Amino acid sequence: MNAANDKIIIKFDKVTKIFGTFKVLDELDLEIPEGRITLILGKSGEGKSVTIKHIMGLLKPNSGTVTVDGEDITHFDEKQLREFRKKFGMLFQQAALFDSLSVKENVMFPLREHTKLSEAEMETQVAKILEDVGLPGLQEKMPSELSTGEKKRVGLARALVHKPKIILYDEPTTGMDPLVSDMIDKLIVEVSQRDKDLTSVVISHDLKAALDIADHVVMLYKGRVQLAGTPDDFRKSSDPIIRQFFAGKVDGPMEFF
Amino acid sequence: MESSNFIVKGISAIGKMVKDTIGELGSFMMFLGYAIREAAHPPFRLRLIFQQMYFIGNESLFIIILSGFSIGAAVSLQVGTVFMLFGAQSMVGAANAKSLARELSPLMAGFLIAGRGGAAMTAEISTMKVNEQIDAMEAMAVDPVGYLVVPRMIASILMLPLLVGIFNIAGQFASLLVAINIFDIDMGTFFDKMLSIVTWHDVWAGLQKSFIFGVIISVLACRFGLNASGGAKGVGQATTNAVVTMLLALLTVDFIITYFQIVFK
């Protein structure tokens, strides 16, 4: 699959973000194609989460512009941003389910808040989406009764239930056993295949598995894009920084701080 | 030289404390303003308001009745003993009702609700904060102040006066029992004296306090929760700080309201 000819849905134009004296993003130019799975790689502290927060407008750049779905969101006010965020679904690292709400209420949350659907219609949608993530009939359980993998899947159901245009996955498989990781990876691909217009952005450390699921890969280093291309471009790259990251070795040209 | 150094340090410490307190008060007012603005426009989450009303009431009803009864009985005993010295023990119900309605009920109920409902609010919201649940809410385009703070604020404003009313009734019932059984006063005299001294103004003065206490407890509790950071320790710290601040704020505001009620009546 080549993402080069795809329509760009998310575009960073010379985005700089500075925290104190630390420049996390340094005139970052980034393009994410529509309807594909894009993987953002980079070692810890390289600005992956900061990038995701800029995409959702949770952070504003010091300079540069972020364009999402044709709109420059950099100067959006809080009200515009709130409306804009309805385009997104996000799966958090720890799923971030509301512990005081049942699975049903968790998944229903975006529908209850943003739609005028009746209780019965919402229940039908919840049942359908839970089935899609492989957890039919779990509506009445509380998050504390679920396994880590189940929590992730409920989190995914919640992120997808209002049919977002873009779904963001923050380290979806970090800290999980290989079987659950594999299952989550498969689910990411399934979800993406089911809805061809859905753009998926995945931040992951689980390099090899993530490369298997991605259509497009972006590696960040020192606040800029070190490489953007297909997983194959990444695997075949002779760039010493990429090679070192791929090999997972401390010794090499990559700087640690 | 050393003593002047000590004085300088003392003055700067006081200066810092004053500056911090004013800063804290300023940010509380801004947060309160934001919460009121959020409360004024849709969505009006009635379901959440009712849930919170039930939570506050259910959490505190038993201790409110028990405390009201104990305080009413203790105050009546103390006051009655003094009144007996000049033969005025028939006034025990009136004295108890007046002190409960204007001062003790709102303050004690405020303390109890801060310690139960308020602490629980901070613990719940701070746990949500440290577990990324607040971030998740933001990511789902829902304002945490509108979703979490507003229903708690409205529920507290509605429930506090109700609980203060129940505190008054429980305290007055205890006073009646003390008056009849210990000071040999008949029920007719008890109520006659009470109604001649205590007016609706006294009850209203206490209720005014309870409305404001409801705002203070809920908004402080939620604010400490939303500002929590750093795992389980952060949750504990936020809850402790919230309770201490709520109690101090209730005492200070109680004095200020009482002053205005007495001076500008």
XYZ file of C-alpha atoms in Angstrom:
522
model
C 0.000 0.000 0.000
C 1.403 3.375 -0.854
C 0.166 6.392 1.001
C 1.890 8.903 -1.250
C -1.153 9.631 -3.446
C -3.677 9.754 -0.640
C -5.523 12.844 0.454
C -3.830 14.419 3.488
C -6.190 14.794 6.452
C -3.735 16.038 9.097
C -0.922 18.429 8.249
C 1.675 20.058 10.499
C 3.404 23.030 8.955
C 6.611 24.079 10.740
C 5.121 23.364 14.179
C 7.327 24.299 17.105
C 6.412 23.534 20.690
C 8.588 24.589 23.579
C 8.101 23.567 27.230
C 10.245 25.846 29.397
C 13.579 25.750 27.605
C 12.986 22.328 26.028
C 12.018 22.316 22.355
C 9.857 19.220 21.944
C 8.735 19.898 18.372
C 11.165 21.779 16.160
C 9.532 23.152 13.011
C 7.862 19.795 12.517
C 6.365 19.146 9.090
C 4.069 16.137 9.163
C 1.424 14.728 6.873
C -1.057 12.013 7.737
C -3.055 10.426 4.891
C -6.816 9.948 5.092
C -8.308 6.487 5.504
C -5.010 4.823 6.417
C -3.265 3.555 9.524
C -0.373 5.867 10.297
C 2.177 4.820 12.867
C 4.112 7.492 14.752
C 7.349 6.158 16.160
C 10.031 7.702 18.325
C 11.747 7.016 21.581
C 10.269 8.241 24.863
C 10.292 12.032 25.228
C 10.478 12.505 21.471
C 7.148 14.326 21.327
C 4.775 11.603 20.145
C 2.114 12.359 22.754
C 2.676 16.097 22.256
C 2.017 15.535 18.551
C -1.265 13.737 19.268
C -2.314 16.505 21.668
C -1.673 19.063 18.905
C -3.802 17.051 16.488
C -6.738 17.229 18.920
C -6.100 20.847 19.836
C -5.347 19.917 23.447
C -2.047 21.830 23.032
C -1.341 24.906 20.923
C 1.966 25.310 19.052
C 4.334 28.184 19.817
C 4.613 28.684 16.057
C 3.468 26.929 12.898
C 0.024 25.650 11.948
C -1.899 22.426 12.373
C -4.520 21.697 9.731
C -7.031 18.916 10.282
C -9.702 17.957 7.762
C -9.145 21.188 5.858
C -9.370 23.493 8.889
C -6.511 25.392 10.479
C -7.200 24.628 14.129
C -4.313 26.675 15.522
C -6.470 29.709 16.282
C -9.631 27.891 17.289
C -11.115 29.022 20.607
C -12.182 26.536 23.271
C -15.769 26.348 21.957
C -14.664 25.685 18.380
C -12.179 23.091 19.607
C -14.838 21.272 21.582
C -17.005 21.017 18.471
C -13.966 20.018 16.408
C -13.008 17.205 18.815
C -16.240 15.397 17.980
C -14.448 14.225 14.835
C -12.131 12.130 16.989
C -12.095 8.932 18.924
C -9.186 8.186 21.203
C -8.040 4.999 22.848
C -5.923 5.786 25.891
C -2.956 3.788 27.098
C -4.841 2.543 30.191
C -8.214 2.686 28.371
C -9.319 5.447 30.804
C -12.804 3.988 31.304
C -14.934 5.823 33.866
C -14.818 3.479 36.884
C -18.112 4.651 38.301
C -20.008 3.806 35.095
C -20.901 0.392 33.715
C -19.533 -0.787 30.354
C -22.818 0.234 28.741
C -22.743 3.733 30.236
C -19.082 4.127 29.286
C -19.681 3.251 25.665
C -22.875 5.298 25.624
C -21.086 8.368 26.977
C -20.286 10.104 23.653
C -23.798 9.331 22.331
C -25.488 10.645 25.462
C -23.426 13.824 25.379
C -23.469 14.614 21.682
C -26.590 13.091 20.152
C -30.315 13.205 20.786
C -30.821 9.455 20.311
C -33.391 7.703 22.472
C -32.273 5.314 25.215
C -33.329 2.327 23.083
C -31.438 3.564 20.024
C -28.315 4.145 22.095
C -28.599 0.675 23.610
C -28.821 -0.860 20.143
C -25.704 0.993 19.012
C -23.807 0.008 22.151
C -24.747 -3.651 21.703
C -23.624 -3.518 18.060
C -20.271 -1.881 18.752
C -19.542 -4.238 21.665
C -20.172 -7.115 19.318
C -17.805 -5.536 16.794
C -14.978 -5.467 19.341
C -15.716 -9.044 20.388
C -17.408 -8.366 23.715
C -21.125 -9.037 23.216
C -23.366 -8.947 26.276
C -20.890 -7.262 28.587
C -23.043 -4.143 29.028
C -23.794 -4.461 32.727
C -20.242 -5.206 33.905
C -18.228 -2.566 35.729
C -14.717 -1.671 34.479
C -13.177 -3.177 37.657
C -14.569 -6.588 36.631
C -12.793 -6.548 33.261
C -9.382 -7.870 32.243
C -6.819 -5.468 30.747
C -7.579 -6.650 27.220
C -11.333 -6.311 27.770
C -10.865 -2.783 29.126
C -8.924 -1.863 25.997
C -11.656 -3.250 23.784
C -14.366 -1.400 25.691
C -12.186 1.731 25.362
C -12.047 1.094 21.633
C -15.808 0.607 21.458
C -16.272 3.927 23.276
C -13.860 5.644 20.873
C -15.710 4.286 17.834
C -19.358 4.451 18.859
C -20.003 7.985 17.559
C -18.373 7.103 14.208
C -15.350 9.425 14.324
C -13.382 10.480 11.232
C -10.069 10.013 12.993
C -9.131 7.573 15.717
C -6.017 8.031 17.820
C -4.367 5.134 19.622
C -1.949 6.077 22.407
C 0.412 3.116 22.948
C -2.392 0.598 22.419
C -0.335 -2.485 23.281
C 2.173 -1.200 25.832
C 2.379 -3.403 28.913
C 0.251 -6.219 27.484
C 1.087 -9.845 26.992
C 1.889 -10.886 23.399
C -1.491 -12.554 22.825
C -3.522 -9.562 23.943
C -1.165 -7.259 21.987
C -1.740 -9.303 18.871
C -5.481 -9.242 19.407
C -5.490 -5.440 19.787
C -3.340 -5.035 16.674
C -5.732 -7.222 14.690
C -8.652 -5.193 16.001
C -7.004 -1.936 14.850
C -6.678 -3.367 11.349
C -10.223 -4.786 11.388
C -11.688 -1.470 12.494
C -9.769 0.340 9.775
C -10.869 -2.145 7.097
C -14.488 -2.014 8.183
C -14.627 1.748 7.708
C -12.487 2.725 4.739
C -12.809 6.459 5.497
C -11.529 6.125 9.043
C -8.046 7.549 9.599
C -6.090 5.768 12.339
C -3.071 7.289 14.049
C -1.136 4.902 16.264
C 1.651 5.780 18.673
C 3.534 2.651 19.563
C 6.695 1.270 21.056
C 5.837 -2.232 19.943
C 7.811 -1.718 16.795
C 7.627 -4.964 14.873
C 3.929 -5.592 15.425
C 3.090 -1.953 14.746
C 4.957 -2.054 11.443
C 2.807 -5.010 10.425
C -0.419 -3.088 10.854
C 0.638 0.328 9.513
C 0.175 1.711 5.987
C 2.285 4.753 6.674
C 5.102 5.283 9.192
C 6.506 8.498 10.609
C 9.528 8.462 12.872
C 10.173 11.499 15.045
C 13.633 12.387 16.244
C 14.705 15.601 17.937
C 11.332 17.177 17.280
C 11.415 16.575 13.524
C 10.491 13.815 11.115
C 13.438 11.484 10.661
C 11.624 9.320 8.146
C 8.160 9.162 6.645
C 7.147 6.367 4.312
C 5.811 2.858 4.124
C 6.773 0.158 6.641
C 9.037 -1.233 3.929
C 10.823 2.099 3.510
C 11.398 1.952 7.223
C 12.646 -1.638 7.281
C 14.996 -1.032 4.368
C 16.275 2.365 5.512
C 20.029 2.660 5.888
C 19.713 5.779 8.072
C 21.851 4.956 11.147
C 19.283 6.525 13.513
C 16.503 4.340 12.053
C 18.726 1.265 12.118
C 19.585 1.859 15.762
C 15.918 2.370 16.707
C 14.934 -0.738 14.775
C 17.664 -2.798 16.462
C 16.748 -1.397 19.893
C 20.371 -0.784 20.877
C 21.650 1.939 23.193
C 24.959 2.207 21.328
C 24.724 4.285 18.166
C 24.322 7.819 16.856
C 20.985 8.444 18.615
C 21.237 10.981 21.443
C 19.662 10.211 24.835
C 18.808 12.841 27.392
C 21.294 41.902 63.983
C 19.967 38.418 64.452
C 16.675 39.614 65.808
C 16.193 42.017 62.887
C 16.893 39.126 60.544
C 14.233 37.118 62.347
C 11.740 39.955 61.979
C 12.473 40.306 58.250
C 11.983 36.569 57.751
C 8.755 36.698 59.731
C 7.414 39.605 57.692
C 8.245 37.939 54.375
C 6.649 34.696 55.559
C 3.459 36.589 56.421
C 3.666 38.427 53.096
C 3.955 35.150 51.203
C 1.038 33.668 53.120
C -1.156 36.691 52.352
C -0.091 36.640 48.698
C -0.783 32.884 48.402
C -4.151 33.208 50.117
C -5.233 36.065 47.848
C -3.967 34.178 44.785
C -5.833 31.059 45.878
C -8.999 33.075 46.508
C -8.664 34.661 43.063
C -8.334 31.354 41.264
C -11.236 29.920 43.299
C -13.418 32.844 42.203
C -12.408 32.348 38.555
C -13.203 28.646 38.778
C -16.534 29.420 40.448
C -17.332 31.963 37.728
C -16.576 29.385 35.056
C -18.738 26.767 36.796
C -21.663 29.226 37.066
C -21.297 30.093 33.369
C -21.310 26.390 32.498
C -24.386 25.846 34.678
C -26.264 28.584 32.858
C -26.325 26.968 29.413
C -27.344 23.549 28.058
C -26.881 20.650 28.291
C -28.666 20.574 31.650
C -27.741 17.163 32.985
C -30.757 16.566 35.225
C -29.984 12.863 35.590
C -26.555 13.661 37.022
C -27.982 16.350 39.318
C -30.495 13.857 40.768
C -27.757 11.234 41.142
C -25.625 13.710 43.062
C -28.547 14.842 45.220
C -29.199 11.235 46.131
C -25.500 10.673 46.767
C -25.138 13.700 49.077
C -28.380 12.981 50.906
C -27.855 9.270 51.226
C -24.253 9.730 52.302
C -25.053 12.250 55.012
C -28.636 11.780 56.224
C -27.912 9.402 59.084
C -25.001 11.383 60.524
C -26.960 14.612 60.136
C -29.844 13.222 62.212
C -27.499 11.726 64.788
C -25.380 14.867 65.090
C -28.412 17.156 65.163
C -29.871 15.086 67.972
C -26.603 15.046 69.972
C -25.877 18.745 69.551
C -29.474 19.701 70.350
C -29.410 17.584 73.505
C -25.998 18.868 74.649
C -26.787 22.549 74.007
C -30.138 22.227 75.788
C -28.495 20.601 78.794
C -25.804 23.275 79.037
C -28.117 26.201 78.457
C -30.846 24.744 80.659
C -28.439 24.325 83.575
C -27.418 27.988 83.381
C -31.009 29.185 82.853
C -32.101 27.220 85.921
C -29.913 29.517 88.087
C -32.365 32.332 87.465
C -35.445 30.223 86.965
C -35.648 30.621 83.205
C -35.348 26.970 82.217
C -38.583 27.210 80.234
C -36.575 29.196 77.680
C -34.335 26.234 76.938
C -36.137 25.322 73.699
C -36.087 28.898 72.455
C -32.347 29.293 73.139
C -31.569 25.976 71.519
C -33.706 26.683 68.444
C -32.201 30.116 67.938
C -28.605 28.929 68.219
C -29.251 25.896 66.023
C -31.138 27.770 63.318
C -28.747 30.682 62.983
C -25.388 29.103 63.690
C -24.952 25.514 64.746
C -27.047 23.704 62.150
C -25.545 25.288 59.041
C -22.021 25.106 60.395
C -22.204 21.552 61.764
C -24.101 20.242 58.735
C -21.551 22.015 56.528
C -18.702 20.327 58.394
C -20.317 16.907 58.179
C -21.126 17.204 54.475
C -17.644 18.522 53.743
C -16.187 15.519 55.576
C -18.451 12.963 53.895
C -19.789 14.143 50.559
C -17.076 16.738 49.895
C -14.217 14.351 50.617
C -15.851 11.676 48.467
C -16.212 14.175 45.592
C -12.523 15.099 45.752
C -11.452 11.455 46.008
C -13.590 10.444 43.026
C -12.578 13.313 40.769
C -8.885 13.151 41.692
C -8.864 9.405 40.945
C -10.406 10.195 37.567
C -7.738 12.852 37.032
C -4.749 10.638 37.797
C -6.160 7.765 35.702
C -6.513 9.888 32.542
C -10.315 9.761 32.774
C -10.537 13.562 32.748
C -8.285 13.629 29.649
C -10.599 11.062 28.068
C -13.560 13.319 28.786
C -11.776 16.288 27.175
C -10.897 14.077 24.211
C -14.588 13.187 23.840
C -15.345 16.919 23.609
C -17.017 17.065 27.024
C -16.098 19.840 29.449
C -15.198 18.228 32.818
C -16.451 21.330 34.646
C -19.841 21.058 32.963
C -20.076 17.305 33.454
C -18.546 16.874 36.909
C -18.620 20.191 38.750
C -21.954 21.707 37.719
C -24.191 18.769 38.807
C -22.333 18.537 42.125
C -22.641 22.273 42.695
C -26.368 22.379 41.942
C -27.026 19.234 43.990
C -25.119 20.667 46.968
C -26.947 24.009 46.768
C -30.265 22.127 46.850
C -29.347 19.485 49.424
C -27.492 21.564 52.025
C -30.569 23.624 53.060
C -32.632 20.441 53.227
C -30.079 18.715 55.436
C -29.765 21.832 57.599
C -33.542 21.750 58.021
C -33.364 18.110 59.113
C -30.500 18.970 61.489
C -32.715 21.706 63.021
C -35.640 19.329 63.494
C -33.491 16.569 65.018
C -31.811 19.080 67.360
C -35.101 20.599 68.417
C -36.626 17.196 69.040
C -33.670 16.336 71.308
C -34.127 19.664 73.071
C -37.789 18.853 73.654
C -36.866 15.511 75.229
C -34.269 17.175 77.478
C -36.703 19.924 78.447
C -39.481 17.487 79.366
C -37.411 14.822 81.085
C -34.681 16.836 82.801
C -36.055 20.320 83.353
C -39.712 19.334 83.864
C -41.107 21.683 81.242
C -44.337 20.755 79.515
C -44.587 20.614 75.775
C -46.964 23.595 75.509
C -44.633 25.934 77.375
C -41.671 24.654 75.368
C -43.261 25.518 72.003
C -44.910 28.675 73.263
C -41.579 30.155 74.385
C -39.829 28.878 71.269
C -42.317 30.516 68.906
C -42.212 33.796 70.830
C -38.443 34.090 70.450
C -37.550 32.288 67.220
C -38.826 33.745 63.943
C -38.669 32.674 60.319
C -35.912 35.256 59.981
C -33.680 33.065 62.139
C -34.389 30.001 60.029
C -33.843 32.009 56.854
C -30.526 33.360 58.200
C -29.300 29.777 58.633
C -30.583 28.718 55.217
C -28.768 31.610 53.533
C -25.575 30.250 55.009
C -26.358 26.738 53.861
C -26.794 27.834 50.215
C -23.382 29.490 50.264
C -21.804 26.554 52.116
C -23.172 24.252 49.424
C -21.333 26.251 46.781
C -18.109 26.386 48.810
C -18.037 22.661 49.602
C -18.830 21.411 46.107
C -16.666 23.848 44.158
C -13.644 23.469 46.466
C -13.996 19.670 46.507
C -14.154 19.490 42.710
C -11.360 21.999 42.195
C -8.973 20.050 44.429
C -9.952 16.892 42.574
C -9.344 18.373 39.131
C -5.955 19.759 40.202
C -4.711 16.449 41.647
C -1.615 14.837 40.207
C 0.749 11.975 40.931
C -1.047 8.653 41.429
C -2.574 7.311 44.640
C -0.516 9.675 46.788
C -1.892 12.611 44.834
C -5.459 11.415 45.492
C -4.806 11.206 49.251
C -3.134 14.580 49.325
C -5.885 16.263 47.294
C -8.573 14.826 49.582
C -6.829 15.873 52.813
C -6.094 19.370 51.498
C -9.647 19.721 50.228
C -11.188 18.806 53.591
C -8.897 21.136 55.583
C -9.535 24.006 53.157
C -13.291 23.388 53.149
C -13.461 23.494 56.954
C -11.381 26.671 57.216
C -13.379 28.296 54.416
C -16.688 27.400 56.116
C -15.551 28.910 59.433
C -14.308 32.109 57.796
C -17.322 32.572 55.565
C -19.672 31.744 58.460
C -18.188 34.606 60.449
C -18.437 37.024 57.520
C -22.074 36.134 56.776
C -22.998 36.328 60.472
C -21.374 39.768 60.681
C -23.385 41.044 57.710
C -26.604 39.446 58.980
C -26.242 41.099 62.398
C -24.932 44.494 61.276
C -27.205 44.982 58.244
C -30.375 43.315 59.482
